Short mmCIF file of C-alpha atoms in Angstrom, two decimals:
data_model
loop_
_atom_site.label_atom_id
_atom_site.label_comp_id
_atom_site.label_asym_id
_atom_site.label_seq_id
_atom_site.Cartn_x
_atom_site.Cartn_y
_atom_site.Cartn_z
CA TRP A 19 -166.70 62.23 42.74
CA VAL A 20 -164.55 60.52 40.12
CA VAL A 21 -161.62 62.37 38.58
CA GLU A 22 -161.09 61.82 34.86
CA LYS A 23 -158.13 63.03 32.84
CA LYS A 24 -158.00 63.43 29.08
CA ALA A 25 -155.50 61.35 27.10
CA ALA A 26 -154.62 62.86 23.72
CA ALA A 27 -151.69 64.20 21.72
CA THR A 28 -151.08 67.90 21.20
CA ALA A 29 -149.07 70.02 18.76
CA GLY A 30 -146.31 72.52 19.29
CA GLU A 31 -145.83 75.60 17.15
CA HIS A 32 -145.82 75.43 13.34
CA GLY A 33 -147.96 72.34 12.92
CA SER A 34 -151.06 70.43 13.92
CA VAL A 35 -151.97 67.01 15.31
CA THR A 36 -154.85 64.66 14.62
CA SER A 37 -155.32 62.38 17.63
CA THR A 38 -157.69 59.88 19.10
CA SER A 39 -158.56 60.66 22.71
CA ALA A 40 -160.24 59.29 25.81
CA TRP A 41 -161.13 60.34 29.35
CA LEU A 42 -159.43 58.07 31.86
CA LYS A 43 -160.09 57.27 35.49
CA GLU A 44 -157.44 55.99 37.88
CA GLY A 45 -156.27 52.52 36.85
CA GLU A 46 -157.47 52.83 33.25
CA SER A 47 -155.39 53.02 30.07
CA THR A 48 -155.99 53.55 26.38
CA GLU A 49 -154.05 53.42 23.13
CA VAL A 50 -153.79 56.81 21.45
CA THR A 51 -153.00 57.15 17.75
CA ALA A 52 -151.69 60.51 16.57
CA THR A 53 -150.51 62.04 13.31
CA ALA A 54 -148.42 65.20 13.11
CA THR A 55 -148.74 67.56 10.12
CA PRO A 56 -146.33 70.50 9.69
CA ASP A 57 -147.26 73.93 8.38
CA ASP A 58 -145.86 75.04 5.01
CA GLY A 59 -142.11 75.56 5.19
CA TYR A 60 -141.77 73.43 8.30
CA ALA A 61 -141.23 69.74 9.01
CA PHE A 62 -142.09 67.27 11.74
CA THR A 63 -139.09 66.94 14.07
CA ARG A 64 -140.05 64.43 16.77
CA TRP A 65 -142.49 63.50 19.51
CA GLU A 66 -141.80 64.37 23.13
CA GLY A 67 -143.46 63.03 26.25
CA ASP A 68 -144.58 59.62 27.43
CA LEU A 69 -143.56 57.55 24.41
CA GLY A 70 -143.17 54.16 26.06
CA GLU A 71 -141.46 51.87 23.55
CA ALA A 72 -142.35 54.00 20.53
CA SER A 73 -139.73 55.84 18.52
CA PRO A 74 -139.90 59.66 18.67
CA LEU A 75 -139.66 59.62 14.86
CA GLU A 76 -142.79 57.52 14.23
CA ASN A 77 -145.51 59.43 12.42
CA PRO A 78 -148.24 58.38 12.83
CA ILE A 79 -147.50 57.06 16.31
CA LYS A 80 -149.32 54.78 18.74
CA VAL A 81 -148.76 55.02 22.49
CA VAL A 82 -150.51 53.65 25.56
CA MET A 83 -151.61 56.38 27.96
CA THR A 84 -152.72 56.32 31.58
CA PRO A 85 -153.91 59.17 33.83
CA GLU A 86 -150.32 59.49 35.08
CA LYS A 87 -148.62 59.22 31.68
CA ARG A 88 -150.54 61.10 29.02
CA SER A 89 -148.12 63.66 27.60
CA LEU A 90 -147.45 63.46 23.86
CA VAL A 91 -146.41 66.60 22.01
CA ALA A 92 -145.44 66.95 18.34
CA VAL A 93 -142.43 69.20 17.77
CA PHE A 94 -141.94 71.01 14.46
CA GLY A 95 -139.04 72.97 13.04
CA GLN A 96 -138.04 74.94 10.00
CA LYS A 97 -137.17 72.77 7.00
CA ILE A 98 -133.62 73.23 5.68
CA VAL A 99 -132.75 71.48 2.41
CA VAL A 100 -129.26 70.23 1.59
CA ALA A 101 -128.64 69.35 -2.07
CA ALA A 102 -125.37 68.48 -3.76
CA ASP A 103 -126.58 70.08 -7.02
CA GLY A 104 -127.12 73.47 -5.39
CA SER A 105 -130.92 73.35 -5.46
CA GLY A 106 -131.17 73.58 -1.66
CA ALA A 107 -130.14 76.15 0.92
CA TYR A 108 -126.79 74.37 1.44
CA THR A 109 -124.59 71.90 -0.44
CA ASN A 110 -123.06 70.18 2.60
CA LEU A 111 -124.32 68.94 5.94
CA GLU A 112 -121.82 70.72 8.18
CA GLU A 113 -122.84 74.21 6.99
CA ALA A 114 -126.52 73.35 7.43
CA VAL A 115 -125.99 72.08 10.97
CA THR A 116 -123.99 75.18 11.89
CA ALA A 117 -126.77 77.46 10.59
CA ALA A 118 -129.69 75.47 12.03
CA ASN A 119 -131.72 76.68 14.99
CA SER A 120 -133.12 74.47 17.72
CA ASN A 121 -135.65 71.91 16.42
CA ASP A 122 -134.92 72.58 12.74
CA VAL A 123 -135.12 69.66 10.31
CA ILE A 124 -132.30 69.21 7.79
CA VAL A 125 -133.55 67.28 4.77
CA ILE A 126 -130.79 65.86 2.56
CA LYS A 127 -131.54 65.17 -1.08
CA ALA A 128 -130.06 62.12 -2.81
CA GLY A 129 -126.33 62.41 -3.49
CA ASN A 130 -122.79 62.01 -2.16
CA TYR A 131 -121.61 64.47 0.48
CA PRO A 132 -117.93 64.53 1.45
CA ILE A 133 -117.03 65.94 4.83
CA ARG A 134 -115.58 69.44 4.32
CA ASP A 135 -112.35 69.11 6.31
CA LYS A 136 -110.19 66.18 5.22
CA ASN A 137 -108.37 66.20 8.57
CA MET A 138 -111.41 66.69 10.82
CA THR A 139 -111.85 64.03 13.47
CA PHE A 140 -115.51 64.08 14.60
CA PHE A 141 -117.95 66.74 13.44
CA SER A 142 -120.08 67.41 16.51
CA ILE A 143 -123.85 67.78 16.21
CA ASN A 144 -124.52 69.35 19.59
CA LYS A 145 -127.92 70.96 19.15
CA ALA A 146 -131.55 69.86 18.86
CA VAL A 147 -131.68 69.16 15.14
CA THR A 148 -133.10 66.32 13.05
CA ILE A 149 -131.11 65.20 10.00
CA VAL A 150 -132.95 62.95 7.57
CA SER A 151 -132.64 61.86 3.95
CA GLU A 152 -135.42 63.10 1.71
CA SER A 153 -136.45 59.58 0.69
CA GLY A 154 -135.75 57.94 4.06
CA ASP A 155 -133.61 55.34 2.26
CA PRO A 156 -129.95 55.17 3.37
CA LYS A 157 -128.90 54.11 -0.14
CA ASP A 158 -129.80 57.55 -1.48
CA VAL A 159 -127.62 59.73 0.78
CA HIS A 160 -123.94 58.99 1.38
CA LEU A 161 -121.99 61.08 3.89
CA HIS A 162 -118.34 60.18 3.53
CA GLY A 163 -114.78 60.90 4.52
CA PHE A 164 -111.59 60.53 2.52
CA GLY A 165 -110.13 57.26 3.76
CA PRO A 166 -108.26 54.63 1.81
CA TRP A 167 -111.37 54.11 -0.32
CA GLY A 168 -111.83 57.85 -0.90
CA ASN A 169 -111.83 59.43 -4.31
CA MET A 170 -109.53 62.32 -3.39
CA GLY A 171 -106.30 60.36 -2.97
CA GLY A 172 -104.21 59.92 0.16
CA ASN A 173 -105.11 58.74 3.63
CA PHE A 174 -106.93 61.32 5.74
CA GLN A 175 -108.23 61.05 9.28
CA ASN A 176 -111.99 61.51 9.31
CA ASN A 177 -113.58 59.76 12.27
CA GLY A 178 -117.11 60.80 11.29
CA TYR A 179 -120.04 62.47 13.04
CA LYS A 180 -120.78 62.77 16.75
CA LEU A 181 -124.28 63.16 18.17
CA ASP A 182 -123.97 65.16 21.38
CA HIS A 183 -127.42 66.47 22.30
CA LYS A 184 -130.52 64.78 23.69
CA TYR A 185 -132.46 65.75 20.59
CA ALA A 186 -129.72 65.35 17.97
CA ILE A 187 -131.25 62.87 15.51
CA LEU A 188 -129.77 61.20 12.42
CA ASN A 189 -132.04 59.12 10.21
CA GLY A 190 -131.89 57.39 6.81
CA VAL A 191 -128.29 57.92 5.65
CA THR A 192 -125.16 55.91 4.84
CA LEU A 193 -121.82 56.79 6.47
CA ARG A 194 -118.74 55.50 4.66
CA LYS A 195 -115.00 55.92 4.07
CA PHE A 196 -114.26 57.23 7.56
CA THR A 197 -110.90 56.32 9.06
CA SER A 198 -108.83 56.48 12.21
CA ASP A 199 -105.21 57.55 12.51
CA ASN A 200 -104.77 54.46 14.65
CA PRO A 201 -106.78 51.59 13.08
CA GLY A 202 -107.91 48.95 15.50
CA ASP A 203 -107.85 51.22 18.55
CA GLY A 204 -111.56 50.65 19.24
CA GLN A 205 -112.75 54.12 18.32
CA ASP A 206 -116.34 54.63 17.23
CA LEU A 207 -115.77 55.17 13.54
CA ALA A 208 -118.28 57.03 11.38
CA LEU A 209 -120.75 57.64 14.21
CA ARG A 210 -120.28 58.34 17.91
CA ILE A 211 -123.41 58.77 20.01
CA VAL A 212 -122.71 60.64 23.23
CA ASN A 213 -126.33 61.73 23.48
CA GLY A 214 -128.97 61.56 20.77
CA LEU A 215 -130.61 59.06 18.44
CA ALA A 216 -129.67 57.34 15.17
CA GLU A 217 -132.16 55.26 13.21
CA ASN A 218 -131.91 53.55 9.83
CA VAL A 219 -128.21 54.44 9.46
CA VAL A 220 -125.82 52.24 7.45
CA ILE A 221 -122.05 52.28 8.11
CA SER A 222 -119.69 50.84 5.49
CA ASN A 223 -116.07 50.91 4.27
CA CYS A 224 -114.65 52.32 7.49
CA VAL A 225 -111.33 51.30 9.02
#
């Protein structure tokens, strides 16, 4: 007999997936296209599985599957809104990250967001959380420190944000005005990636 295995994407909790599919025999492959749709109050977080060269943030996504590599799962999380004008659950990113549970999605509305602690070095994002601007355009969301270009006066040491989890994701923001107490020492200013993913992130005015 011939063994066939189904190639298709699936959905985790709090959402659904529309996917093309195929039954594959050994040595065969197929391109699968999938779209993830979150339930009300939730947001698409990422894809997990056999992504190949595709980004885990692509939605819809296209991946090539074989009988040996045919895992593609959409992950969803609760949507947490950050808004500088007070219209969201939080007004700054650090509080939202601290409150977030695993796989939550922090959506930042357009605005300028200063880091809370003027003398903080790196704020560590060490949990599975996706942080994304509402529009997806880095020009709309500015996360900033209080360096020599700051609007608070004085020179403060704010190195920036550190991604320190496999599924810590930052997407569609601008990081600016972060500084080091020792300029030129080769530190990763504004963004340090120990583990995680950053896409569509602009870094400017850092020294």
